[in-house]
XYZ file of N, CA and C in Angstrom:
846
model
N 1.244 -0.947 0.418
C 0.199 -0.126 -0.007
C 1.124 1.324 -0.309
N 0.753 2.458 -0.702
C 1.351 3.307 -1.008
C 1.078 4.474 -0.323
N 1.388 5.354 0.537
C 1.430 6.501 0.975
C 1.372 7.667 0.590
N 0.651 8.927 0.740
C 0.296 10.314 0.141
C 0.201 10.878 0.782
N 0.698 11.894 0.379
C 0.294 13.348 1.500
C -0.541 14.605 0.518
N -1.858 15.228 1.550
C -2.289 16.333 0.748
C -2.311 17.455 1.478
N -1.576 18.538 0.785
C -1.821 19.732 1.459
C -2.884 20.577 0.652
N -3.201 21.269 1.759
C -4.528 22.173 1.319
C -3.911 23.861 1.027
N -3.474 23.830 -0.181
C -2.592 24.940 -0.562
C -3.193 26.127 0.030
N -1.971 27.328 -0.313
C -2.842 28.440 0.490
C -1.513 29.466 0.399
N -1.824 30.500 0.239
C -0.962 31.597 0.112
C 0.360 32.120 0.817
N 0.218 30.965 2.138
C 0.929 31.175 3.138
C 1.913 30.156 3.342
N 2.326 29.565 4.658
C 2.848 28.488 4.971
C 4.393 27.581 3.492
N 4.434 26.553 3.889
C 4.574 25.903 2.921
C 4.662 25.930 1.829
N 5.745 26.114 0.971
C 4.945 25.723 -0.397
C 5.028 24.421 -1.372
N 4.381 24.215 -2.241
C 3.784 22.694 -2.874
C 5.052 22.092 -3.183
N 6.221 23.181 -3.445
C 7.444 22.588 -4.370
C 7.984 21.763 -3.262
N 8.566 23.198 -1.963
C 9.106 22.505 -0.676
C 8.766 20.748 -0.088
N 7.454 20.897 -0.018
C 6.795 19.905 0.391
C 7.094 18.780 -0.460
N 6.811 18.715 -1.583
C 7.233 17.506 -2.058
C 8.402 16.964 -2.489
N 9.702 18.268 -2.438
C 10.785 17.615 -2.376
C 10.944 17.151 -1.362
N 10.249 17.287 0.170
C 10.333 16.332 1.528
C 10.116 15.301 1.627
N 8.953 15.247 1.022
C 7.854 13.670 0.969
C 8.860 13.115 0.313
N 9.393 13.099 -1.353
C 10.032 12.353 -1.824
C 10.953 12.237 -1.095
N 11.607 13.025 -0.109
C 13.127 12.619 0.418
C 12.886 11.492 1.429
N 11.481 11.730 1.877
C 11.265 10.655 3.053
C 10.003 9.485 2.729
N 9.840 9.086 1.743
C 9.556 8.025 1.004
C 8.101 8.299 0.710
N 7.504 9.546 0.736
C 6.302 9.472 0.142
C 5.711 9.180 -1.061
N 4.374 9.042 -1.748
C 4.792 8.342 -2.987
C 3.949 9.237 -3.810
N 2.824 10.114 -3.355
C 2.038 10.782 -4.173
C 1.671 12.442 -3.877
N 1.634 13.589 -3.893
C 1.564 14.761 -3.237
C -0.270 15.244 -4.157
N -0.689 15.776 -2.949
C -2.079 16.001 -3.591
C -2.135 17.376 -2.966
N -3.099 18.265 -4.748
C -3.274 19.925 -3.820
C -5.143 19.728 -4.230
N -5.499 20.569 -3.647
C -7.262 20.471 -3.996
C -7.000 22.218 -5.210
N -8.499 21.697 -5.554
C -8.836 23.522 -6.335
C -10.365 23.918 -5.942
N -10.104 25.391 -6.067
C -10.862 26.235 -6.014
C -11.054 27.196 -6.569
N -11.222 28.278 -7.476
C -10.622 28.966 -8.920
C -11.385 30.362 -7.682
N -12.787 30.094 -7.063
C -12.761 31.309 -6.097
C -13.965 30.707 -5.364
N -14.581 31.665 -4.380
C -15.296 31.739 -3.125
C -16.361 32.216 -3.192
N -17.485 32.269 -4.183
C -18.388 33.437 -4.223
C -18.926 33.802 -2.474
N -19.208 35.426 -1.950
C -19.515 35.457 -0.654
C -20.916 35.290 -0.726
N -21.604 35.213 -1.229
C -22.682 34.611 -1.077
C -22.995 33.495 -1.799
N -23.270 32.284 -0.789
C -23.531 31.038 -1.158
C -24.375 30.825 -0.834
N -25.505 29.619 -1.284
C -26.184 28.735 -1.086
C -26.420 27.337 -0.699
N -24.775 27.108 -1.221
C -24.133 25.526 -1.275
C -24.087 25.581 0.417
N -23.538 24.339 0.528
C -23.274 23.651 2.131
C -22.516 22.977 1.708
N -21.433 23.763 2.959
C -20.256 23.161 3.036
C -20.149 21.189 3.330
N -19.501 20.126 2.744
C -19.371 18.983 2.855
C -20.131 18.443 4.237
N -19.701 19.237 5.149
C -19.883 18.854 6.743
C -21.042 19.539 7.006
N -21.897 20.289 6.111
C -23.558 20.504 6.195
C -23.370 22.007 6.853
N -22.254 22.452 7.136
C -22.684 23.766 7.600
C -22.799 25.439 6.550
N -23.216 25.855 7.000
C -23.175 27.267 5.878
C -22.103 28.253 6.189
N -21.459 27.731 7.343
C -19.621 28.737 7.114
C -18.670 27.748 6.733
N -17.717 28.326 5.948
C -16.858 27.259 5.736
C -15.883 27.182 6.810
N -15.286 26.223 7.172
C -14.390 25.307 8.252
C -13.361 26.774 8.705
N -12.862 26.992 7.342
C -11.000 27.830 7.643
C -11.445 29.256 6.374
N -10.353 29.512 6.093
C -10.374 30.861 5.131
C -9.230 30.191 4.226
N -8.761 29.235 4.238
C -7.965 28.549 3.023
C -8.921 28.154 1.996
N -9.875 28.115 2.354
C -11.126 27.819 0.343
C -10.875 29.289 -0.253
N -10.726 30.226 0.660
C -10.787 31.791 -0.532
C -9.415 31.472 -0.679
N -8.218 31.230 -0.725
C -7.088 31.498 -0.962
C -6.269 30.089 -1.755
N -6.608 29.299 -2.481
C -6.305 28.002 -2.808
C -5.153 28.615 -3.960
N -4.264 27.927 -4.094
C -3.907 28.010 -5.210
C -3.834 27.448 -6.398
N -3.601 27.433 -7.655
C -3.939 26.782 -8.789
C -3.308 25.107 -9.091
N -3.916 24.262 -9.154
C -3.553 23.124 -8.601
C -2.319 22.848 -10.178
N -2.601 22.654 -11.418
C -2.020 22.784 -11.962
C -0.396 23.269 -12.152
N -0.355 24.785 -11.937
C 0.706 25.768 -11.403
C 1.669 24.680 -10.451
N 0.992 24.846 -9.354
C 1.455 24.290 -7.596
C 2.188 22.621 -8.462
N 1.628 21.817 -8.896
C 1.971 20.506 -9.294
C 3.363 20.457 -10.241
N 3.190 22.039 -11.083
C 4.629 21.930 -11.859
C 5.522 22.310 -11.571
N 5.884 23.244 -10.392
C 6.199 23.409 -9.496
C 7.443 22.763 -8.398
N 6.540 21.123 -8.406
C 6.451 19.694 -7.556
C 7.399 19.560 -8.465
N 6.941 19.414 -9.738
C 7.692 18.352 -10.364
C 8.953 18.652 -10.900
N 9.120 20.035 -11.174
C 10.494 20.789 -11.677
C 11.475 20.653 -10.463
N 11.018 20.019 -8.929
C 12.187 19.665 -7.988
C 12.041 18.285 -7.876
N 11.565 17.470 -8.048
C 11.485 16.131 -7.837
C 11.567 14.940 -9.008
N 11.504 14.028 -8.987
C 12.089 13.134 -9.825
C 11.036 11.864 -9.847
N 10.534 11.466 -9.018
C 9.789 10.334 -8.500
C 8.515 10.693 -8.260
N 8.239 11.465 -7.806
C 6.400 11.315 -6.383
C 5.557 11.860 -7.513
N 4.094 10.938 -7.295
C 3.594 11.577 -8.020
C 2.362 12.378 -8.073
N 2.157 13.327 -9.237
C 1.541 14.590 -9.124
C -0.249 14.354 -9.435
N -1.072 14.788 -8.030
C -2.337 14.107 -8.183
C -3.383 15.614 -7.597
N -4.403 15.406 -7.443
C -4.933 16.430 -6.541
C -6.358 16.000 -5.951
N -6.886 16.697 -4.983
C -7.789 16.325 -4.145
C -8.479 17.568 -3.632
N -9.110 17.162 -3.952
C -9.411 17.045 -5.941
C -9.583 18.669 -6.387
N -9.856 17.990 -7.876
C -9.346 19.432 -8.553
C -10.615 19.183 -9.354
N -11.495 20.642 -9.877
C -12.304 20.382 -10.171
C -12.251 20.779 -11.841
N -12.512 19.792 -12.568
C -11.728 20.058 -14.384
C -13.079 20.786 -15.111
N -14.590 20.830 -14.808
C -15.742 21.907 -15.238
C -15.682 23.043 -14.913
N -14.705 23.855 -14.298
C -14.406 24.785 -14.062
C -13.247 25.812 -14.918
N -12.984 24.612 -15.957
C -11.811 25.108 -17.100
C -12.330 24.651 -18.541
N -11.721 25.816 -19.685
C -12.276 25.117 -20.686
C -11.452 23.592 -20.947
N -12.436 22.581 -21.241
C -11.941 21.571 -21.611
C -10.229 21.198 -22.456
N -10.405 21.830 -23.226
C -9.189 21.326 -24.537
C -8.002 22.237 -23.543
N -8.324 23.794 -23.423
C -6.855 24.311 -22.547
C -6.423 23.248 -21.306
N -7.598 23.217 -20.566
C -7.148 22.310 -19.689
C -6.418 20.640 -19.913
N -7.335 19.874 -21.486
C -6.479 19.047 -21.522
C -4.785 18.869 -22.165
N -4.668 20.207 -22.472
C -2.959 20.774 -22.746
C -2.381 20.826 -21.341
N -2.819 21.632 -20.561
C -2.262 22.142 -19.441
C -1.736 20.364 -18.312
N -2.628 19.688 -18.509
C -2.437 18.306 -17.763
C -1.675 17.233 -18.579
N -1.427 17.399 -20.234
C -0.469 16.574 -20.917
C 0.780 17.192 -20.738
N 0.677 18.318 -20.861
C 2.278 19.144 -20.745
C 2.872 18.782 -19.473
N 1.961 18.681 -17.970
C 2.544 18.282 -16.944
C 2.915 17.041 -17.018
N 2.113 16.485 -17.172
C 2.425 14.835 -17.474
C 4.248 14.426 -18.177
N 3.738 15.353 -19.797
C 5.098 14.922 -20.115
C 6.565 15.615 -19.563
N 5.944 16.434 -19.039
C 7.264 17.178 -18.532
C 8.197 16.438 -17.069
N 7.145 16.064 -16.799
C 6.966 15.043 -15.321
C 7.290 13.603 -15.435
N 7.441 12.991 -16.581
C 7.351 11.939 -17.172
C 6.715 10.753 -16.898
N 5.306 11.366 -16.758
C 4.255 10.503 -16.952
C 3.536 10.428 -15.226
N 3.824 11.111 -14.241
C 3.649 11.273 -13.094
C 2.315 11.561 -12.492
N 1.659 11.993 -13.668
C 0.234 12.848 -12.915
C -0.939 11.898 -12.942
N -1.737 12.053 -12.084
C -2.823 11.491 -11.915
C -4.525 12.345 -11.192
N -5.455 12.424 -12.248
C -6.366 13.135 -11.559
C -7.368 13.002 -10.407
N -7.352 13.838 -9.451
C -8.336 13.389 -8.448
C -8.990 14.506 -8.968
N -10.855 14.580 -9.312
C -11.377 14.877 -9.526
C -13.273 14.935 -9.027
N -13.240 16.222 -9.008
C -14.748 15.714 -8.119
C -15.923 16.814 -8.855
N -16.932 16.420 -8.413
C -18.294 16.687 -8.941
C -18.575 18.029 -8.652
N -17.972 18.874 -7.456
C -17.989 20.447 -7.198
C -19.149 20.493 -6.277
N -18.362 20.556 -4.854
C -20.275 20.852 -3.626
C -20.253 22.464 -3.733
N -19.647 23.205 -4.623
C -20.160 24.403 -4.526
C -21.033 25.041 -5.648
N -22.377 24.537 -5.332
C -23.057 24.580 -6.892
C -22.540 26.257 -6.669
N -22.500 27.475 -5.972
C -22.718 28.738 -6.605
C -20.978 28.922 -7.499
N -20.341 28.276 -6.830
C -18.972 28.371 -8.121
C -18.935 27.695 -9.220
N -19.352 27.021 -9.226
C -19.959 26.336 -10.802
C -20.964 27.235 -11.596
N -21.481 27.227 -11.008
C -22.439 28.361 -11.379
C -21.907 30.045 -12.234
N -20.856 30.145 -11.583
C -20.368 31.216 -12.079
C -19.328 30.721 -13.456
N -19.298 29.432 -13.578
C -18.544 29.335 -14.231
C -19.231 28.647 -15.644
N -20.773 28.763 -15.534
C -21.722 28.595 -16.625
C -21.987 27.270 -16.634
N -21.537 26.516 -15.151
C -21.619 24.551 -15.087
C -23.424 24.827 -14.275
N -24.644 23.629 -15.287
C -25.808 23.916 -14.641
C -25.240 22.830 -13.134
N -25.731 23.410 -11.479
C -25.396 22.168 -10.944
C -26.146 21.100 -11.180
N -27.185 21.046 -11.981
C -28.072 19.764 -11.864
C -27.092 18.708 -12.646
N -26.538 19.384 -13.955
C -25.978 18.702 -14.718
C -24.443 18.371 -14.430
N -23.724 18.420 -13.372
C -22.296 18.574 -13.561
C -21.911 17.567 -13.530
N -22.401 16.053 -13.519
C -21.976 15.147 -13.720
C -22.035 15.030 -14.947
N -22.442 15.237 -16.001
C -23.159 15.275 -17.081
C -21.874 16.197 -17.936
N -21.447 17.001 -17.611
C -20.262 18.209 -17.618
C -19.263 17.803 -17.883
N -18.693 16.785 -16.368
C -17.768 16.164 -16.334
C -17.416 15.122 -17.072
N -18.363 14.338 -17.360
C -18.628 13.379 -18.167
C -17.747 13.345 -19.722
N -18.714 14.673 -20.023
C -17.967 15.057 -21.578
C -16.758 15.685 -21.827
N -16.295 16.626 -20.421
C -14.877 17.179 -19.991
C -13.691 15.377 -20.266
N -13.942 14.588 -19.678
C -13.239 13.592 -19.423
C -13.203 12.841 -20.839
N -14.193 12.807 -21.378
C -14.094 12.357 -22.807
C -13.091 12.562 -24.085
N -13.597 14.305 -23.734
C -12.954 15.123 -24.309
C -11.791 15.018 -24.591
N -11.423 15.473 -23.087
C -9.613 15.345 -22.820
C -9.348 13.783 -23.286
N -9.736 12.836 -22.843
C -9.294 11.891 -23.395
C -9.255 11.420 -24.833
N -9.818 12.094 -25.508
C -9.720 12.016 -27.321
C -8.633 12.908 -27.403
N -8.711 13.897 -26.523
C -7.148 14.661 -27.168
C -6.128 14.174 -26.672
N -5.714 13.479 -25.709
C -4.888 12.584 -25.145
C -4.613 11.470 -26.258
N -5.404 10.778 -26.692
C -4.645 9.836 -27.115
C -5.298 9.771 -29.087
N -5.762 10.426 -29.613
C -6.329 10.646 -31.188
C -5.107 11.555 -31.860
N -4.819 10.653 -33.035
C -4.225 11.611 -33.885
C -5.370 12.930 -34.075
N -5.525 12.742 -34.322
C -7.051 13.811 -34.920
C -8.172 13.720 -34.019
N -8.396 14.555 -32.897
C -9.580 14.330 -31.989
C -10.440 15.230 -32.590
N -11.792 14.843 -32.041
C -13.191 15.146 -32.051
C -13.872 15.019 -31.375
N -14.858 16.185 -30.418
C -15.762 15.842 -29.597
C -17.228 16.761 -30.027
N -18.264 15.964 -29.743
C -19.816 16.388 -30.230
C -20.794 16.250 -29.221
N -20.604 16.923 -27.828
C -21.201 16.579 -26.818
C -22.297 17.758 -26.410
N -22.985 17.880 -25.537
C -24.101 19.051 -25.078
C -23.577 19.842 -24.595
N -21.931 19.602 -24.178
C -21.483 20.721 -23.234
C -20.080 21.256 -24.249
N -19.777 20.259 -24.828
C -18.243 20.943 -25.350
C -18.573 19.680 -26.778
N -18.130 20.706 -27.616
C -17.976 20.249 -29.088
C -16.748 21.158 -30.047
N -16.011 20.173 -30.235
C -15.017 20.750 -31.355
C -14.685 19.635 -32.217
N -14.232 20.412 -33.406
C -14.126 19.542 -34.485
C -12.720 18.467 -34.424
N -12.705 18.012 -35.547
C -10.835 16.871 -35.527
C -9.802 18.330 -35.573
N -9.049 17.749 -34.397
C -8.026 18.687 -34.375
C -6.633 17.912 -33.855
N -5.396 18.672 -33.839
C -4.382 18.099 -33.311
C -4.339 18.892 -31.978
N -3.169 17.565 -31.204
C -3.439 18.085 -30.050
C -2.193 17.407 -29.451
N -0.773 17.988 -29.130
C 0.344 17.348 -28.379
C 0.715 18.247 -27.531
N 1.661 17.965 -26.616
C 2.393 16.342 -26.219
C 0.712 15.458 -26.004
N 0.765 14.070 -26.030
C 0.009 13.270 -25.489
C 0.858 12.292 -24.621
N -0.512 12.176 -23.335
C 0.637 11.608 -22.283
C 1.552 10.401 -22.360
N 2.786 10.333 -21.714
C 3.638 9.223 -22.346
C 3.402 8.260 -21.524
N 2.686 7.610 -20.743
C 1.815 6.317 -20.600
C 0.545 6.169 -21.118
N 0.231 6.879 -22.409
C -0.939 7.251 -22.937
C -2.241 6.936 -22.283
N -2.136 7.592 -21.262
C -3.427 7.878 -20.344
C -3.335 8.751 -19.451
N -4.225 9.447 -18.586
C -4.098 9.834 -17.341
C -4.889 9.567 -16.740
N -4.683 8.737 -15.567
C -5.917 7.952 -14.623
C -6.687 8.932 -14.122
N -7.983 8.889 -13.506
C -9.033 9.494 -13.522
C -9.562 9.147 -12.159
N -9.554 9.463 -10.606
C -9.791 9.029 -9.487
C -10.731 9.941 -9.236
N -12.408 9.413 -8.692
C -13.415 10.365 -8.365
C -13.111 10.735 -7.003
N -13.340 11.963 -6.195
C -13.136 12.232 -5.034
C -15.001 12.340 -4.463
N -16.005 12.031 -3.986
C -17.266 12.034 -3.589
C -17.382 10.761 -2.778
N -18.816 11.372 -1.894
C -19.065 10.779 -1.119
C -19.744 9.490 -1.761
N -20.036 8.155 -1.186
C -20.276 6.828 -1.333
C -21.935 6.929 -1.663
N -21.929 6.224 -2.696
C -23.724 5.864 -3.135
C -23.803 5.233 -4.551
N -24.851 4.716 -4.747
C -24.851 4.111 -5.994
C -24.625 4.835 -7.246
N -25.740 5.338 -6.787
C -25.379 6.518 -8.561
C -23.900 6.618 -8.624
N -23.100 7.236 -8.212
C -21.547 7.854 -7.677
C -20.696 6.358 -8.155
N -21.100 5.391 -7.495
C -20.322 4.533 -8.025
C -20.650 3.747 -9.687
N -21.554 3.979 -9.711
C -22.404 3.421 -11.110
C -21.702 5.001 -12.477
N -21.534 5.978 -11.618
C -21.124 6.995 -12.382
C -18.981 6.461 -12.836
N -18.866 5.709 -11.873
C -17.226 5.993 -11.584
C -16.968 5.027 -12.425
N -17.646 3.353 -12.316
C -17.915 2.701 -13.596
C -17.961 3.005 -14.515
N -18.514 3.532 -15.340
C -18.846 3.711 -16.419
C -17.807 5.097 -16.873
N -16.858 5.541 -16.279
C -16.496 7.049 -16.697
C -14.530 7.246 -16.160
N -14.602 6.780 -14.920
C -13.237 6.877 -14.289
C -12.254 5.961 -13.663
N -11.522 5.860 -13.013
C -10.759 4.920 -12.958
C -10.625 3.933 -11.150
N -11.053 5.277 -10.750
C -11.240 4.774 -9.743
C -12.101 5.522 -8.581
N -11.981 5.202 -7.000
C -12.951 6.293 -6.216
C -11.574 6.557 -4.907
N -11.844 8.071 -4.563
C -11.157 8.286 -3.852
C -12.453 8.487 -2.546
N -12.179 8.564 -1.213
C -13.019 8.541 -0.233
C -12.692 10.230 0.452
N -13.961 11.002 0.970
C -14.326 11.492 1.491
C -13.828 11.975 3.090
N -13.883 13.495 3.168
C -12.837 13.052 4.743
C -13.928 12.380 6.094
N -15.641 12.441 5.714
C -16.312 11.733 6.555
C -16.504 10.615 5.919
N -16.000 9.978 5.111
C -16.367 8.390 4.646
C -16.574 7.190 5.704
N -17.144 6.679 6.135
C -17.089 5.110 7.209
C -17.282 4.356 5.930
N -17.627 3.075 6.292
C -17.547 2.004 6.326
C -17.089 1.994 4.720
N -15.881 2.105 4.596
C -15.065 2.102 3.431
C -14.910 0.701 2.698
N -14.601 -0.441 3.679
C -14.424 -1.684 2.684
C -16.007 -2.337 2.561
N -17.097 -1.943 2.996
C -18.347 -2.219 2.028
C -18.411 -1.277 1.055
N -17.955 -0.511 0.908
C -18.258 0.839 0.012
C -17.716 -0.052 -1.456
N -16.497 -0.600 -0.674
C -15.727 -0.945 -1.509
C -15.988 -1.784 -2.423
N -16.741 -2.927 -1.857
C -17.093 -4.090 -2.500
C -18.452 -3.527 -3.042
N -19.002 -2.278 -2.752
C -20.322 -2.064 -3.640
C -19.571 -1.807 -5.073
N -18.920 -0.645 -5.099
C -17.914 -0.211 -6.309
C -17.151 -1.508 -7.202
N -16.772 -2.280 -6.344
C -16.437 -3.356 -7.328
C -17.701 -4.258 -8.051
N -18.599 -4.287 -7.240
C -19.929 -4.940 -7.784
C -20.577 -3.997 -9.132
N -20.301 -2.517 -8.750
C -20.980 -2.026 -10.220
C -19.803 -1.543 -11.462
N -18.470 -1.925 -10.569
C -17.405 -2.179 -11.507
C -17.505 -3.532 -12.955
N -17.791 -4.609 -12.057
C -17.927 -5.820 -12.960
C -19.518 -5.678 -13.492
N -20.272 -4.816 -13.070
C -21.929 -4.921 -14.119
C -21.646 -4.048 -14.751
N -20.419 -2.880 -15.102
C -20.409 -2.329 -16.246
C -19.323 -3.089 -17.113
N -19.154 -4.094 -16.870
C -18.538 -4.760 -18.137
C -16.608 -4.027 -17.859
N -16.099 -3.559 -16.614
C -14.811 -2.888 -16.636
C -13.615 -4.646 -16.446
N -12.811 -4.504 -16.928
C -11.935 -5.398 -16.369
C -11.141 -4.636 -15.395
N -10.288 -5.623 -15.051
C -9.489 -5.682 -13.694
C -10.129 -4.982 -12.070
N -9.475 -4.203 -11.601
C -10.362 -3.348 -10.201
C -9.868 -1.931 -10.243
N -11.034 -1.599 -9.496
C -10.537 0.233 -9.509
C -10.112 0.561 -8.634
N -9.595 1.032 -8.834
C -8.273 2.235 -8.005
C -8.951 3.014 -6.850
N -8.398 2.394 -5.657
C -9.149 3.023 -4.209
C -8.577 3.513 -3.576
N -8.564 4.877 -3.306
C -7.581 5.504 -2.207
C -8.191 6.763 -1.364
N -7.864 6.070 -0.121
C -8.442 6.628 1.216
C -7.993 7.578 1.682
N -8.718 8.649 1.757
C -8.352 10.224 2.364
C -8.508 9.796 4.133
N -7.115 10.437 5.103
C -6.996 9.998 5.998
C -7.370 11.794 7.206
N -8.660 11.678 7.431
C -8.787 13.107 7.757
C -8.817 13.120 9.461
N -8.416 11.696 9.742
C -8.585 11.870 11.391
C -7.135 10.985 12.102
N -7.005 10.983 13.541
C -6.066 9.639 13.760
C -6.874 8.616 13.989
N -5.971 7.903 13.334
C -6.588 6.361 13.126
C -7.059 5.278 14.125
N -8.056 4.361 14.153
C -8.183 3.432 15.225
C -7.251 2.469 14.648
N -7.069 0.921 15.434
C -7.241 -0.387 15.116
C -8.391 -0.324 14.025
N -9.319 -0.470 14.179
C -10.647 -0.664 13.654
C -10.328 0.287 12.226
N -10.141 1.594 12.377
C -9.937 2.132 11.045
C -9.179 1.434 10.196
N -7.962 1.176 10.321
C -7.245 0.447 9.623
C -7.680 -0.761 8.797
N -8.270 -1.690 9.867
C -8.961 -2.966 9.926
C -9.486 -2.299 8.452
N -10.717 -1.774 8.466
C -11.742 -1.649 8.178
C -10.944 -1.373 6.253
N -9.916 -0.167 6.173
C -9.034 0.065 5.333
C -8.291 -0.499 4.250
N -7.880 -1.673 5.241
C -7.157 -3.210 4.876
C -7.891 -4.199 3.863
N -9.246 -4.073 4.846
C -10.078 -5.191 3.696
C -10.731 -4.302 2.747
N -10.457 -2.795 2.885
C -11.018 -2.334 1.174
C -9.928 -2.419 0.046
N -8.788 -2.665 0.407
C -7.987 -3.317 -0.626
C -7.336 -1.444 -1.671
N -7.430 -0.675 -0.785
C -6.738 0.707 -1.201
C -5.177 0.297 -1.956
N -5.508 1.334 -2.780
C -3.682 1.173 -3.673
C -2.976 2.485 -2.711
N -3.819 2.992 -1.804
C -2.551 4.234 -1.409
C -3.745 5.088 -0.326
N -3.094 5.330 0.836
C -3.905 6.104 1.867
C -2.805 7.481 1.799
N -4.192 8.516 2.083
C -3.718 9.677 1.797
C -3.556 10.759 2.779
N -2.643 11.048 3.449
C -2.347 11.602 5.229
C -2.426 13.140 4.762
N -2.767 13.980 5.622
C -3.032 14.707 5.554
C -1.965 15.813 6.189
N -1.488 17.366 5.748
C -0.001 17.692 6.301
C -0.719 19.448 6.596
N -0.237 19.894 7.847
C -0.756 21.171 8.165
C 0.109 22.408 6.979
N -0.936 23.378 6.532
C -0.229 24.165 6.102
C -0.102 25.439 6.703
N 1.402 25.263 7.306
C 2.165 26.072 8.135
C 3.368 26.365 7.447
N 4.163 26.699 8.493
C 5.470 27.150 8.259
C 6.008 25.862 7.655
N 7.328 26.113 6.920
C 7.787 25.276 6.899
C 8.548 23.862 8.075
N 9.314 24.910 9.275
C 9.383 24.153 10.164
C 8.691 22.402 11.055
N 7.467 23.663 10.919
C 6.214 23.014 11.640
C 6.144 21.777 10.786
N 5.798 22.032 9.056
C 5.369 21.117 8.516
C 6.188 19.985 8.392
N 7.911 20.209 8.300
C 8.600 18.997 7.738
C 9.039 18.520 9.200
N 8.914 19.121 10.669
C 8.753 18.191 11.801
C 7.801 17.055 12.105
N 6.313 17.769 11.197
C 5.564 16.791 11.130
C 5.453 15.837 10.140
N 5.933 15.673 9.087
C 6.349 15.041 8.066
C 7.509 13.830 8.185
N 8.366 14.503 9.270
C 9.302 13.044 9.792
C 8.478 12.606 10.781
N 7.412 12.947 11.756
C 6.968 12.000 12.611
C 6.278 11.020 11.882
N 5.534 11.961 11.426
C 4.765 10.523 10.134
C 5.721 9.855 9.686
N 6.373 10.121 8.518
C 7.273 8.896 7.569
C 7.684 7.695 9.209
N 8.170 8.305 10.079
C 8.508 7.457 11.132
C 7.378 6.137 11.988
N 6.242 7.181 12.174
C 4.918 6.087 12.447
C 4.907 5.090 11.144
N 4.903 5.210 9.969
C 4.713 4.833 8.454
C 5.418 3.595 8.426
N 6.806 3.765 8.685
C 7.969 2.784 8.495
C 8.640 3.412 7.227
N 8.740 4.326 6.672
C 8.989 4.888 5.836
C 10.675 5.443 5.372
N 10.962 4.662 4.540
C 12.661 5.210 4.167
C 12.498 6.171 2.725
N 13.716 7.045 2.541
C 13.857 8.069 1.630
C 14.802 6.967 0.961
């Protein structure tokens, strides 16, 4: 089982590049960063925890994920580059496909997309994404980007994305960019993942992970997908023995550990302790 870290990036504290280098040196496998383009002052959407207020002001200060990961790629050689989570529907799909393919090319094929549907529907509205159709929009974005990444002359004709035969390089070095969906467990979500993505990332409030992983595998098989879905577990609390037993039974590829967005000395001390508890070596 791999071990990743997630930094809720902001314009203060340790930089993504410094953390990525330190994490790679200590034996961590992947660095994840989030995305919010902006936060409307007036919101009808509740935070995933159910509150009307945001937990803190980092949501207002989030760095661009792809620029952040590019700085990480420039100072590392091995560590995976991912998002927890990005919001592809808030970008132009042709431009985003180019950005991600370029990052994947320059990093030697280290990119995985952790994508969300978008809980902040007010944010989505400003990007002209109908809240009720955000899953359809994401489906089309992913299909269109995959066409640009894999086809010599790519085209797409959907409800929200349309373009005629086009050339687009670079292509991802591995031939594909895996997409892991970060979302709450549920039959509709698992059916969507089985049809359109490569795996599932749990949320900070996820419970009964093993049972839900089995439900995803059932949806995966019913969709006629070969192999297994990639399951990644976001760790948002100090785990108990019962948590570890549940996670192990789920068969994840990676545990994703949160680190504070604090000053470098504090974060590196935290990282050292975590690496020691996990038995990692650089």
